mmCIF file of N, CA and C in Angstrom:
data_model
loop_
_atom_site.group_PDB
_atom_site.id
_atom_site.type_symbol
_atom_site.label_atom_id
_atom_site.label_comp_id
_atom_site.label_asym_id
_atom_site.label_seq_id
_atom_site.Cartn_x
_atom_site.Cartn_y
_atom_site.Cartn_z
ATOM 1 N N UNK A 1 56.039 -10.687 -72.347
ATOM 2 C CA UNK A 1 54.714 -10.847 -72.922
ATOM 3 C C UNK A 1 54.401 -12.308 -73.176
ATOM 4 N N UNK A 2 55.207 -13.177 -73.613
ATOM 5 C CA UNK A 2 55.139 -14.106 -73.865
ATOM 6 C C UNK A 2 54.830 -15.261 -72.742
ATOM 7 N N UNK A 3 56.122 -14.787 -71.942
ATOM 8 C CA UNK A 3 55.374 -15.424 -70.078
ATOM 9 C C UNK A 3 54.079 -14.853 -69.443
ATOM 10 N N UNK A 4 53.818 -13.982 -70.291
ATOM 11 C CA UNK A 4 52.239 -13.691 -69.299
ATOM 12 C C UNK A 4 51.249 -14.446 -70.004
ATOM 13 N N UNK A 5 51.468 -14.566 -71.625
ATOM 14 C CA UNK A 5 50.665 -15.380 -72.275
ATOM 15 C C UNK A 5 50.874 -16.970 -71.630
ATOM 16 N N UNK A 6 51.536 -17.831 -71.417
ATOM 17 C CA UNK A 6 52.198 -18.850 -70.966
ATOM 18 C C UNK A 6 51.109 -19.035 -69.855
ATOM 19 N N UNK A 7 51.419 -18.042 -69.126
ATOM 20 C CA UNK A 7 51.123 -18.142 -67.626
ATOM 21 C C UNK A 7 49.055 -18.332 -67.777
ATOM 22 N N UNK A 8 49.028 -17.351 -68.033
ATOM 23 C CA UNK A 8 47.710 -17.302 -68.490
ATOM 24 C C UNK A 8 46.727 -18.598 -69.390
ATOM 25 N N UNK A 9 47.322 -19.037 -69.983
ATOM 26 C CA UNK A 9 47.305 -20.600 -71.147
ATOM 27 C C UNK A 9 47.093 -21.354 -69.734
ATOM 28 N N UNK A 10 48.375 -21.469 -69.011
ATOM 29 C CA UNK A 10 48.196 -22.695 -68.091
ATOM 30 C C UNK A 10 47.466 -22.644 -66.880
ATOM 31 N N UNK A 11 46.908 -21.232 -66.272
ATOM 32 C CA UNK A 11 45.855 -21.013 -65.462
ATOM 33 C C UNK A 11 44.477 -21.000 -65.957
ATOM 34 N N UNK A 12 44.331 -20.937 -66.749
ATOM 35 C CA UNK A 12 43.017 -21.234 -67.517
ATOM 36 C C UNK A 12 42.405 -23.004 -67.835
ATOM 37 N N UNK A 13 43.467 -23.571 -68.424
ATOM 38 C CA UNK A 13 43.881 -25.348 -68.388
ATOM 39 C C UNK A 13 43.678 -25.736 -67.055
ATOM 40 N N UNK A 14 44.154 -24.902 -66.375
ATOM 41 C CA UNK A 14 44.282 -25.447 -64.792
ATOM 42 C C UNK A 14 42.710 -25.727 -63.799
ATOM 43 N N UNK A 15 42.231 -24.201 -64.456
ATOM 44 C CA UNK A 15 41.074 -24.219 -63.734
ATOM 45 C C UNK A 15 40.295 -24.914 -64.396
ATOM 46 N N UNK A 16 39.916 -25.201 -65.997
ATOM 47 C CA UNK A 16 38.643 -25.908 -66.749
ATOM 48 C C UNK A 16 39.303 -27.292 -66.264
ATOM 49 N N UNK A 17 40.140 -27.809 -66.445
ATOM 50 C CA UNK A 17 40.265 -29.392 -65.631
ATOM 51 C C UNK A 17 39.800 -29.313 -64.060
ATOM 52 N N UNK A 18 40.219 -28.458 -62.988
ATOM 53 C CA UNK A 18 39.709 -28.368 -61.771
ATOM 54 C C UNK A 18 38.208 -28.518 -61.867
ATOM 55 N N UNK A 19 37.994 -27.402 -62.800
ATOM 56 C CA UNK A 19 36.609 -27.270 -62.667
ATOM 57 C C UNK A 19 35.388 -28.661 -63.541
ATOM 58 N N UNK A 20 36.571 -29.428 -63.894
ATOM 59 C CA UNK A 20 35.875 -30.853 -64.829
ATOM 60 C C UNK A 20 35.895 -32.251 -63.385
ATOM 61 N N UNK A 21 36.824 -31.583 -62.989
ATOM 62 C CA UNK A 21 36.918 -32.698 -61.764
ATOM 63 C C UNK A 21 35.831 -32.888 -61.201
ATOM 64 N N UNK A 22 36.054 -31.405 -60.583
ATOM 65 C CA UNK A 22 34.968 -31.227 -58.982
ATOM 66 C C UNK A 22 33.674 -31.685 -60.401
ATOM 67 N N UNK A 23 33.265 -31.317 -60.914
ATOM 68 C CA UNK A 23 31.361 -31.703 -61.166
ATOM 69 C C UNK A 23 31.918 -33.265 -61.431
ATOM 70 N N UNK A 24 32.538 -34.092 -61.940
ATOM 71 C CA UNK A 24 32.846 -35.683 -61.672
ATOM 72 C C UNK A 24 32.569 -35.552 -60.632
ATOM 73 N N UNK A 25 33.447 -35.712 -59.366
ATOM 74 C CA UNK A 25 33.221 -35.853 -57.817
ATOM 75 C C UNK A 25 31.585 -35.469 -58.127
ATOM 76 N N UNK A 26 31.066 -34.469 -58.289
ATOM 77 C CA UNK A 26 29.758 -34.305 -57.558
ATOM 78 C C UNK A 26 29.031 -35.423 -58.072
ATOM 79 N N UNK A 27 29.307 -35.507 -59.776
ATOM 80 C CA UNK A 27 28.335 -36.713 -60.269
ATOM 81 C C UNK A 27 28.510 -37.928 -59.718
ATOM 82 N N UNK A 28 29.635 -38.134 -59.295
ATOM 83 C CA UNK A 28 29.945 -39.341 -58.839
ATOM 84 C C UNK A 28 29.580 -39.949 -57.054
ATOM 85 N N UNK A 29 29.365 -38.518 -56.661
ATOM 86 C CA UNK A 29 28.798 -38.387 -54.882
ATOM 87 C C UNK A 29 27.111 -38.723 -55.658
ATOM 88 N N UNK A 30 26.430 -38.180 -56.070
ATOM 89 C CA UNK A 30 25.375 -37.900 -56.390
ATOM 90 C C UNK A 30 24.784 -39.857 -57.075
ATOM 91 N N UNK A 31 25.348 -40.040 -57.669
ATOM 92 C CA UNK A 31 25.467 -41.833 -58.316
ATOM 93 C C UNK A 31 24.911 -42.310 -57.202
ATOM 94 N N UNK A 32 26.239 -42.511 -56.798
ATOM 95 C CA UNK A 32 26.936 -42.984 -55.387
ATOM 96 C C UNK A 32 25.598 -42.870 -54.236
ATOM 97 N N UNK A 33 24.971 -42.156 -54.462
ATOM 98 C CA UNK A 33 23.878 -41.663 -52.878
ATOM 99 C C UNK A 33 22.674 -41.866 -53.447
ATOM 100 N N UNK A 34 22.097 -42.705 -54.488
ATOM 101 C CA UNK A 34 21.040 -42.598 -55.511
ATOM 102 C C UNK A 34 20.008 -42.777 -54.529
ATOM 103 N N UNK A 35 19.749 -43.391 -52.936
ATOM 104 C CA UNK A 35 18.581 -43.648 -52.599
ATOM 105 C C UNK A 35 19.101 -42.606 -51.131
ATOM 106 N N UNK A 36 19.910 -41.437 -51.188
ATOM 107 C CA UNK A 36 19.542 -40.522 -50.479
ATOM 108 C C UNK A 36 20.169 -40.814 -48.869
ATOM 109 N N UNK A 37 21.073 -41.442 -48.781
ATOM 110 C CA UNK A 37 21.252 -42.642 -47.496
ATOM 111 C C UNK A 37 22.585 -41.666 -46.897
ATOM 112 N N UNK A 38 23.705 -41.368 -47.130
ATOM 113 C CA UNK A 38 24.715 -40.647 -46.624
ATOM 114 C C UNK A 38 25.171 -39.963 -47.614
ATOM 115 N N UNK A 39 25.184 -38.833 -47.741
ATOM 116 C CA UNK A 39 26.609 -38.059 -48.959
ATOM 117 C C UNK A 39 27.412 -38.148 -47.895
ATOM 118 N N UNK A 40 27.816 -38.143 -46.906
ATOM 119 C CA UNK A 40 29.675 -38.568 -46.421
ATOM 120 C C UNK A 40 30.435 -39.712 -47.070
ATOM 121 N N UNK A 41 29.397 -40.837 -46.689
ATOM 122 C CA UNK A 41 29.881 -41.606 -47.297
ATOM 123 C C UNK A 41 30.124 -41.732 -48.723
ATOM 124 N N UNK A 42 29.046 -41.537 -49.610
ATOM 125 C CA UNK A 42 28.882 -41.370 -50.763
ATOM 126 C C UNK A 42 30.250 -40.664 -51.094
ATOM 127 N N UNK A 43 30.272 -39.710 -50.886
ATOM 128 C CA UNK A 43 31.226 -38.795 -51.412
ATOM 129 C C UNK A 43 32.740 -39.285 -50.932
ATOM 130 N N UNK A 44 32.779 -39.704 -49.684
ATOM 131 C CA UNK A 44 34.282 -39.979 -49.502
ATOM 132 C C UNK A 44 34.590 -41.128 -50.319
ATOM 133 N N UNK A 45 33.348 -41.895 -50.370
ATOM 134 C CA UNK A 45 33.769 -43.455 -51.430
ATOM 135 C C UNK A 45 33.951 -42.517 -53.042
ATOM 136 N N UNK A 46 33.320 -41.343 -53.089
ATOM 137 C CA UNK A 46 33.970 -40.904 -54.932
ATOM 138 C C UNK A 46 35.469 -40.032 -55.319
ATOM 139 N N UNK A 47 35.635 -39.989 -53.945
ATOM 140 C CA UNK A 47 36.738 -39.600 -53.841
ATOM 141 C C UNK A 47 38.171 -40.166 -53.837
ATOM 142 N N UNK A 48 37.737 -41.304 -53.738
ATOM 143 C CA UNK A 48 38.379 -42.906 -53.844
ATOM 144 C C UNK A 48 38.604 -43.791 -55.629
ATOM 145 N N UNK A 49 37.647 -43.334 -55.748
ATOM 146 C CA UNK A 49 37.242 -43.296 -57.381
ATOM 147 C C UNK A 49 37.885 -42.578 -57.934
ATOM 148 N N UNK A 50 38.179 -40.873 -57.692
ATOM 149 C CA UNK A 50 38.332 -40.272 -58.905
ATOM 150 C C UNK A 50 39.981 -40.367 -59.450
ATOM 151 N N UNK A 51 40.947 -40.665 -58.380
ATOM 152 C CA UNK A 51 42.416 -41.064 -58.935
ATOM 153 C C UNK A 51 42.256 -41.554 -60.120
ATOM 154 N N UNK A 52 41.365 -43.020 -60.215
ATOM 155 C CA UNK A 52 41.342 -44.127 -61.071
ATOM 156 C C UNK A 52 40.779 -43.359 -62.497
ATOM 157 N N UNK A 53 39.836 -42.707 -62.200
ATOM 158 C CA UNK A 53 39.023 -41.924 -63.183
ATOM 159 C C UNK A 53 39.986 -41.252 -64.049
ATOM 160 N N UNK A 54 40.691 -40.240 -63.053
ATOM 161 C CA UNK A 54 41.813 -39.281 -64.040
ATOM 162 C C UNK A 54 42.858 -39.623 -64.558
ATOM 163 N N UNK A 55 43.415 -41.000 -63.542
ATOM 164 C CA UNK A 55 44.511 -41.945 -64.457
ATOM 165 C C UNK A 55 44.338 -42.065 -65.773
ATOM 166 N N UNK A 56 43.108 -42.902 -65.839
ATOM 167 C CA UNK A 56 42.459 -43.337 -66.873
ATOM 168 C C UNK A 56 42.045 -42.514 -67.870
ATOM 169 N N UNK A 57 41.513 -41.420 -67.540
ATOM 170 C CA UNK A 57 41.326 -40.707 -68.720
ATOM 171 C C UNK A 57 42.454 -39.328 -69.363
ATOM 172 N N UNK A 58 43.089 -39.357 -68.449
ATOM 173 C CA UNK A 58 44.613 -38.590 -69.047
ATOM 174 C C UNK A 58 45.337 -40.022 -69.807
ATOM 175 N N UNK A 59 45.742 -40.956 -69.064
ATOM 176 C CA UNK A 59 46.017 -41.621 -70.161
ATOM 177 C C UNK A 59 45.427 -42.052 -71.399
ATOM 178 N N UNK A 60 44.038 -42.232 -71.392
ATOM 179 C CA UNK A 60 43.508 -42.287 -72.732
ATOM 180 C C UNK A 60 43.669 -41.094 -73.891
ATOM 181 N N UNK A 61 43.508 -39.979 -72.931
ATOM 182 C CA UNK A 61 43.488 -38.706 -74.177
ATOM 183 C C UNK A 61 44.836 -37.951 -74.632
ATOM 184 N N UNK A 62 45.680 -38.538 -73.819
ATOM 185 C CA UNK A 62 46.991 -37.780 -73.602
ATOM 186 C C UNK A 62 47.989 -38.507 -74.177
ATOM 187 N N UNK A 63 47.789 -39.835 -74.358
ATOM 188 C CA UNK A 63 48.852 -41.124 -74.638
ATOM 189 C C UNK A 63 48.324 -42.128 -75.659
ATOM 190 N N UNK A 64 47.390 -42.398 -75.682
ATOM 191 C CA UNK A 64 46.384 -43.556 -76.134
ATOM 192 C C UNK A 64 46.378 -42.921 -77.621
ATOM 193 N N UNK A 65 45.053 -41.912 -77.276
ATOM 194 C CA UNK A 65 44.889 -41.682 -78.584
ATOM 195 C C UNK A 65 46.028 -40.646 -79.635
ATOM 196 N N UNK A 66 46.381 -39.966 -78.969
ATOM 197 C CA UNK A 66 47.448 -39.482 -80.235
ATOM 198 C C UNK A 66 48.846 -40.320 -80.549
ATOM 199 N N UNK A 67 49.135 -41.006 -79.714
ATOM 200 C CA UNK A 67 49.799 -41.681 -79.988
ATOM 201 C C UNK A 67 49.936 -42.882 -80.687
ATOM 202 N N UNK A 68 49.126 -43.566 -80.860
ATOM 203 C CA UNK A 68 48.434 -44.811 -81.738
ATOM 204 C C UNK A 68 47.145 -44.643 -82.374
ATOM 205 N N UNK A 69 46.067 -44.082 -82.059
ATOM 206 C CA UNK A 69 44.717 -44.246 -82.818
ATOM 207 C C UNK A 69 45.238 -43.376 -83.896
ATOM 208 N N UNK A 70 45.364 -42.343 -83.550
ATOM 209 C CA UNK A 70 45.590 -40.977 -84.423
ATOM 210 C C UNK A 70 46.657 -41.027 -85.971
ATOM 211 N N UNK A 71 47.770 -42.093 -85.481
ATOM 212 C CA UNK A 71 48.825 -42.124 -85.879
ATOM 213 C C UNK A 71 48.606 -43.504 -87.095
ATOM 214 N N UNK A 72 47.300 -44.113 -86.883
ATOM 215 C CA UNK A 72 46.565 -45.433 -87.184
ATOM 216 C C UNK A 72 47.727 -46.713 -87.071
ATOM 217 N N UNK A 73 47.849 -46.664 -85.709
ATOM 218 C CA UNK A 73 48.707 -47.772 -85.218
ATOM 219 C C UNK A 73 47.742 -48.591 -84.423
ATOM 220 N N UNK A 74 46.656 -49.859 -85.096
ATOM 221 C CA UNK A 74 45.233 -49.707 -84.117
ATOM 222 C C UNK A 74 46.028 -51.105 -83.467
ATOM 223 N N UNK A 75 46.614 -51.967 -83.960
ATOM 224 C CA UNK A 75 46.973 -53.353 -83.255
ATOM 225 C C UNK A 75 47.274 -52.335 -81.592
ATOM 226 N N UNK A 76 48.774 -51.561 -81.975
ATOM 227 C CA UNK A 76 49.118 -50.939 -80.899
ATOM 228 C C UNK A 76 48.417 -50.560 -80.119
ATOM 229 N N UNK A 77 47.143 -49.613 -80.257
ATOM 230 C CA UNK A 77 46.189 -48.862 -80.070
ATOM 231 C C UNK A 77 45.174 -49.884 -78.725
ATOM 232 N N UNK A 78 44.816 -51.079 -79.515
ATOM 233 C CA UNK A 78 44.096 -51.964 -78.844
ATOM 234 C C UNK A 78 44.814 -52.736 -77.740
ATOM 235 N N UNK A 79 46.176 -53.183 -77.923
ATOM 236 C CA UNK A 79 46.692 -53.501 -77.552
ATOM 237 C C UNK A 79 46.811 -53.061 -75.915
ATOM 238 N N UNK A 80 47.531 -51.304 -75.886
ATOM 239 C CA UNK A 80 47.605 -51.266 -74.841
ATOM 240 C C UNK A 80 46.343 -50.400 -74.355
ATOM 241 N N UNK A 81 45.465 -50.274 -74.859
ATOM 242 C CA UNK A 81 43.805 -50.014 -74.818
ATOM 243 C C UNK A 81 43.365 -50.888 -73.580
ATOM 244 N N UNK A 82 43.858 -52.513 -73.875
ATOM 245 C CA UNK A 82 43.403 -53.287 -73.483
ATOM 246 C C UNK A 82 44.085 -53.192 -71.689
ATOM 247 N N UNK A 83 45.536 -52.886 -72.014
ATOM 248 C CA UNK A 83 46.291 -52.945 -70.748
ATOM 249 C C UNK A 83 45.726 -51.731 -69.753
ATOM 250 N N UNK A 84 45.323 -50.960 -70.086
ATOM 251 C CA UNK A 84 44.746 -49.939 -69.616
ATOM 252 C C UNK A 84 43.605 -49.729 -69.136
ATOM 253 N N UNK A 85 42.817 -51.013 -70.057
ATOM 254 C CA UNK A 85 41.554 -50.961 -69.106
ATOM 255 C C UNK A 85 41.679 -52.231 -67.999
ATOM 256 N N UNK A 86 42.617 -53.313 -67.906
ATOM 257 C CA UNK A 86 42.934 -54.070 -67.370
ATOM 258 C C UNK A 86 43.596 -53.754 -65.667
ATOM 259 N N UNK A 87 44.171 -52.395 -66.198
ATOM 260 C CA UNK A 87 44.980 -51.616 -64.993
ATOM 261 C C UNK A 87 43.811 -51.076 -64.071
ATOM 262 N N UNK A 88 43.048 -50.469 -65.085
ATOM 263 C CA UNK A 88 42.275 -49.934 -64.175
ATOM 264 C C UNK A 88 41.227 -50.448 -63.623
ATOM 265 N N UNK A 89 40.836 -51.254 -64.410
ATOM 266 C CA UNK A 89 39.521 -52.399 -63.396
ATOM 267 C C UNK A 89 40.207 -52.775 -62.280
ATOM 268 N N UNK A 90 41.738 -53.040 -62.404
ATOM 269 C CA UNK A 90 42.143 -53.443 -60.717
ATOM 270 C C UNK A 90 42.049 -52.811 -59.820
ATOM 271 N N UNK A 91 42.450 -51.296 -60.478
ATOM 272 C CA UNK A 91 42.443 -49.990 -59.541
ATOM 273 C C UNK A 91 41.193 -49.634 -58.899
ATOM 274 N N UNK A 92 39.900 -49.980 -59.922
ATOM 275 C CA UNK A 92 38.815 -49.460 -59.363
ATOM 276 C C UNK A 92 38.544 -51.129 -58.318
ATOM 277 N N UNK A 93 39.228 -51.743 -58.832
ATOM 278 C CA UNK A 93 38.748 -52.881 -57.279
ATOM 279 C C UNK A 93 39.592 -52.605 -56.110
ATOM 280 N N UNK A 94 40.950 -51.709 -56.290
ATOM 281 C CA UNK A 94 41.378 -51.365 -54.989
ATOM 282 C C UNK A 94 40.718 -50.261 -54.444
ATOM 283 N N UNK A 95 40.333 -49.317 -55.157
ATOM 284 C CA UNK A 95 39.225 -48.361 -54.490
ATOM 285 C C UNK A 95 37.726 -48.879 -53.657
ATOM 286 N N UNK A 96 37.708 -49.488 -54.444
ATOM 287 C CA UNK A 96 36.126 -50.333 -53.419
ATOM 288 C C UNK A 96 36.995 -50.424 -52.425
ATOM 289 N N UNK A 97 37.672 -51.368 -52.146
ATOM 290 C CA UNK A 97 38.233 -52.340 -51.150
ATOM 291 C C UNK A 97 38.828 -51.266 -50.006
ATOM 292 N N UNK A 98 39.734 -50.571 -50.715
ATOM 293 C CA UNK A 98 40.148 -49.150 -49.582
ATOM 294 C C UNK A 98 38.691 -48.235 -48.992
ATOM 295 N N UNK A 99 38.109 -48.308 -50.046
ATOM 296 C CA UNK A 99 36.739 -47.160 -49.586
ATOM 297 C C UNK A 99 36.028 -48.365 -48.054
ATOM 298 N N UNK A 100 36.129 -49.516 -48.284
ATOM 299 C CA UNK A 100 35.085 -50.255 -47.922
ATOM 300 C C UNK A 100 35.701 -50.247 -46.175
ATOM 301 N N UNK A 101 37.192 -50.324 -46.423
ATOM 302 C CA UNK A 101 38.100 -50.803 -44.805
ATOM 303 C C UNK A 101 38.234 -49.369 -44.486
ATOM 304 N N UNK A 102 38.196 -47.980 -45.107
ATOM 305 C CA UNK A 102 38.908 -46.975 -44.424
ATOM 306 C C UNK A 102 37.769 -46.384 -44.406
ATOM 307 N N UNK A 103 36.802 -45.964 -45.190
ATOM 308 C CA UNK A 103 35.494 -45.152 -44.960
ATOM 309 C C UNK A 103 34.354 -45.539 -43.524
ATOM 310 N N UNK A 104 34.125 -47.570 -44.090
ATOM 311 C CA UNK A 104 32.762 -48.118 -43.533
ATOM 312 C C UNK A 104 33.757 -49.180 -42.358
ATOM 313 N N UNK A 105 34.877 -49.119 -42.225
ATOM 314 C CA UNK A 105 35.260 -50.093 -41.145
ATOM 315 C C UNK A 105 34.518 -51.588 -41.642
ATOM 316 N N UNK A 106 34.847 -52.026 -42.597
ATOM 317 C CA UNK A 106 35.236 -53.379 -43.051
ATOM 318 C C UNK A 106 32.810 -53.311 -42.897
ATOM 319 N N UNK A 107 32.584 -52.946 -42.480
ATOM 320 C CA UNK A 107 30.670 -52.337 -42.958
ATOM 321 C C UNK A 107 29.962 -52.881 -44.063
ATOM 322 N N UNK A 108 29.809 -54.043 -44.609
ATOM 323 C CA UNK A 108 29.326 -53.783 -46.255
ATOM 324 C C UNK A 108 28.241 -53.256 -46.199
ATOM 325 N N UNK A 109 27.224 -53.655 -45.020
ATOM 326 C CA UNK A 109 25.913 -52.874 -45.670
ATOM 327 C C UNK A 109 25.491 -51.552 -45.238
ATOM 328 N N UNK A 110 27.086 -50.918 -45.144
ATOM 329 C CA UNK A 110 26.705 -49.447 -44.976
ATOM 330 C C UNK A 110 27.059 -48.854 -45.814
ATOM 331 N N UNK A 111 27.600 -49.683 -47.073
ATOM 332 C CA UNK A 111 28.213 -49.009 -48.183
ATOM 333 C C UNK A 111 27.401 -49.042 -49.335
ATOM 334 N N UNK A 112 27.622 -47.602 -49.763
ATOM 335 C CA UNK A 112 26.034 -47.305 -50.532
ATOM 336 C C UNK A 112 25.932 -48.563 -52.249
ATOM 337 N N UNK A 113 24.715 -48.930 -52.597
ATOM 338 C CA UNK A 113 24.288 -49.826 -52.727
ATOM 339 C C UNK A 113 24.775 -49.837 -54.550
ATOM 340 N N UNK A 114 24.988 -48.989 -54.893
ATOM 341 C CA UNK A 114 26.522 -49.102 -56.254
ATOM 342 C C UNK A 114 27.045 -49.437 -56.204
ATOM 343 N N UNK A 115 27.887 -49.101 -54.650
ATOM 344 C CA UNK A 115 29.219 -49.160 -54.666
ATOM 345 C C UNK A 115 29.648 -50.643 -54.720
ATOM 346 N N UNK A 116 28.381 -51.700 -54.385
ATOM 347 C CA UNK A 116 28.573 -52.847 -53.863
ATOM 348 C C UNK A 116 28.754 -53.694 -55.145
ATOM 349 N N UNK A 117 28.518 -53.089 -56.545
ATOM 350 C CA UNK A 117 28.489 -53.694 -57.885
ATOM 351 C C UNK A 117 29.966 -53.398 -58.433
ATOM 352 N N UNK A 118 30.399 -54.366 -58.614
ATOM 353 C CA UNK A 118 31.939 -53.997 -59.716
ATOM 354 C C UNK A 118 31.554 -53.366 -60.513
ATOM 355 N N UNK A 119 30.695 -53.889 -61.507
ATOM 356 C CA UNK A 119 30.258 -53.659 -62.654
ATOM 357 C C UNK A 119 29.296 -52.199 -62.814
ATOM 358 N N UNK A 120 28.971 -51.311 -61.975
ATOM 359 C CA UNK A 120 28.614 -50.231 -62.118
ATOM 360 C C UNK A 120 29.284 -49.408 -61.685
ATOM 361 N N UNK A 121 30.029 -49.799 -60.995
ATOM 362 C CA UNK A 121 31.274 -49.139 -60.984
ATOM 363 C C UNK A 121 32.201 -48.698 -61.690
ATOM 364 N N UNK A 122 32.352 -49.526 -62.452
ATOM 365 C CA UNK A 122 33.149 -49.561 -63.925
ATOM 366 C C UNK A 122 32.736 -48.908 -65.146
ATOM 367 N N UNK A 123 31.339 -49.109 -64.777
ATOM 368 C CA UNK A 123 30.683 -48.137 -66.041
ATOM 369 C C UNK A 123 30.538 -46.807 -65.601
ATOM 370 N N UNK A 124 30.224 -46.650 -64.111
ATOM 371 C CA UNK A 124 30.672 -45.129 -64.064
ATOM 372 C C UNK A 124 32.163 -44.153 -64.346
ATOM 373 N N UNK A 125 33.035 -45.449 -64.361
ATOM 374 C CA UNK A 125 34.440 -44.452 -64.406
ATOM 375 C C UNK A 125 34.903 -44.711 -65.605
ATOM 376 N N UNK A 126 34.145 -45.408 -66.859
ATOM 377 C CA UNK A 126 34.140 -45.787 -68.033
ATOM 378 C C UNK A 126 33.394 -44.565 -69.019
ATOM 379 N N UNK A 127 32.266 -44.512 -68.009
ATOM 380 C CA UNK A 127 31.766 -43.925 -68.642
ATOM 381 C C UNK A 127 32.100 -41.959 -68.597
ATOM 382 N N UNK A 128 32.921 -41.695 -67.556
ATOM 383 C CA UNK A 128 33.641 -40.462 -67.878
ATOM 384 C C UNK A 128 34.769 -40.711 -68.768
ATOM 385 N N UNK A 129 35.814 -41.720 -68.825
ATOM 386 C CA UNK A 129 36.725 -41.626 -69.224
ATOM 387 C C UNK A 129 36.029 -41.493 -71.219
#
């Protein structure tokens, strides 16, 4: 009884995160395509994105905060707050950069017109995390 409860707990977890992903990806295809130009592209470039996204926000909710905010360890807290968003601004600049050579064949101006901003970039995967 107890393994069916178990089992059940972690197929349920399984699917509401699946199911938190995929609408990211869509919001993030949907961003991504704001003047209507390719969802292939769009979408294969958010797909490129969302590693960085879920890194980032499992480590924030999973590590970050109960482990230091929660615990009111804030030096700590900020500290590697900081390393974390440091990690991942790189990450989301290796995602451009991979999206840009493996999607558009080295293309910039076929790459949809977000994607071409660091900085909205960042606030989109900021702004899920």
């Amino acid at each position: 009884m107890i393994a069916g409860n178990l089992i059940h707990f972690l197929w349920r977890k399984l699917l509401l995160h699946s199911l938190f992903w995929f609408l990211v990806l869509g919001f993030f295809s949907y961003f991504l395509d704001t003047a209507g130009e390719n969802l292939l592209y769009s979408g294969t470039f958010a797909i490129f994105l969302l590693p960085v996204t879920m890194g980032t926000t499992y480590t924030t909710i999973y590590y970050l905060l109960p482990g230091f905010l929660l615990k009111k360890k804030y030096l700590l807290f900020s500290l590697y707050g900081f390393y974390t968003l440091v990690l991942s601004a790189f990450a989301i600049v290796l995602s451009i950069f991979y999206g840009l050579v493996f999607i558009l064949n080295m293309d910039y101006h076929g790459m949809p017109a977000a994607g071409r901003s660091l900085w909205s970039m960042m606030v989109l995967v900021y702004l899920v995390v």
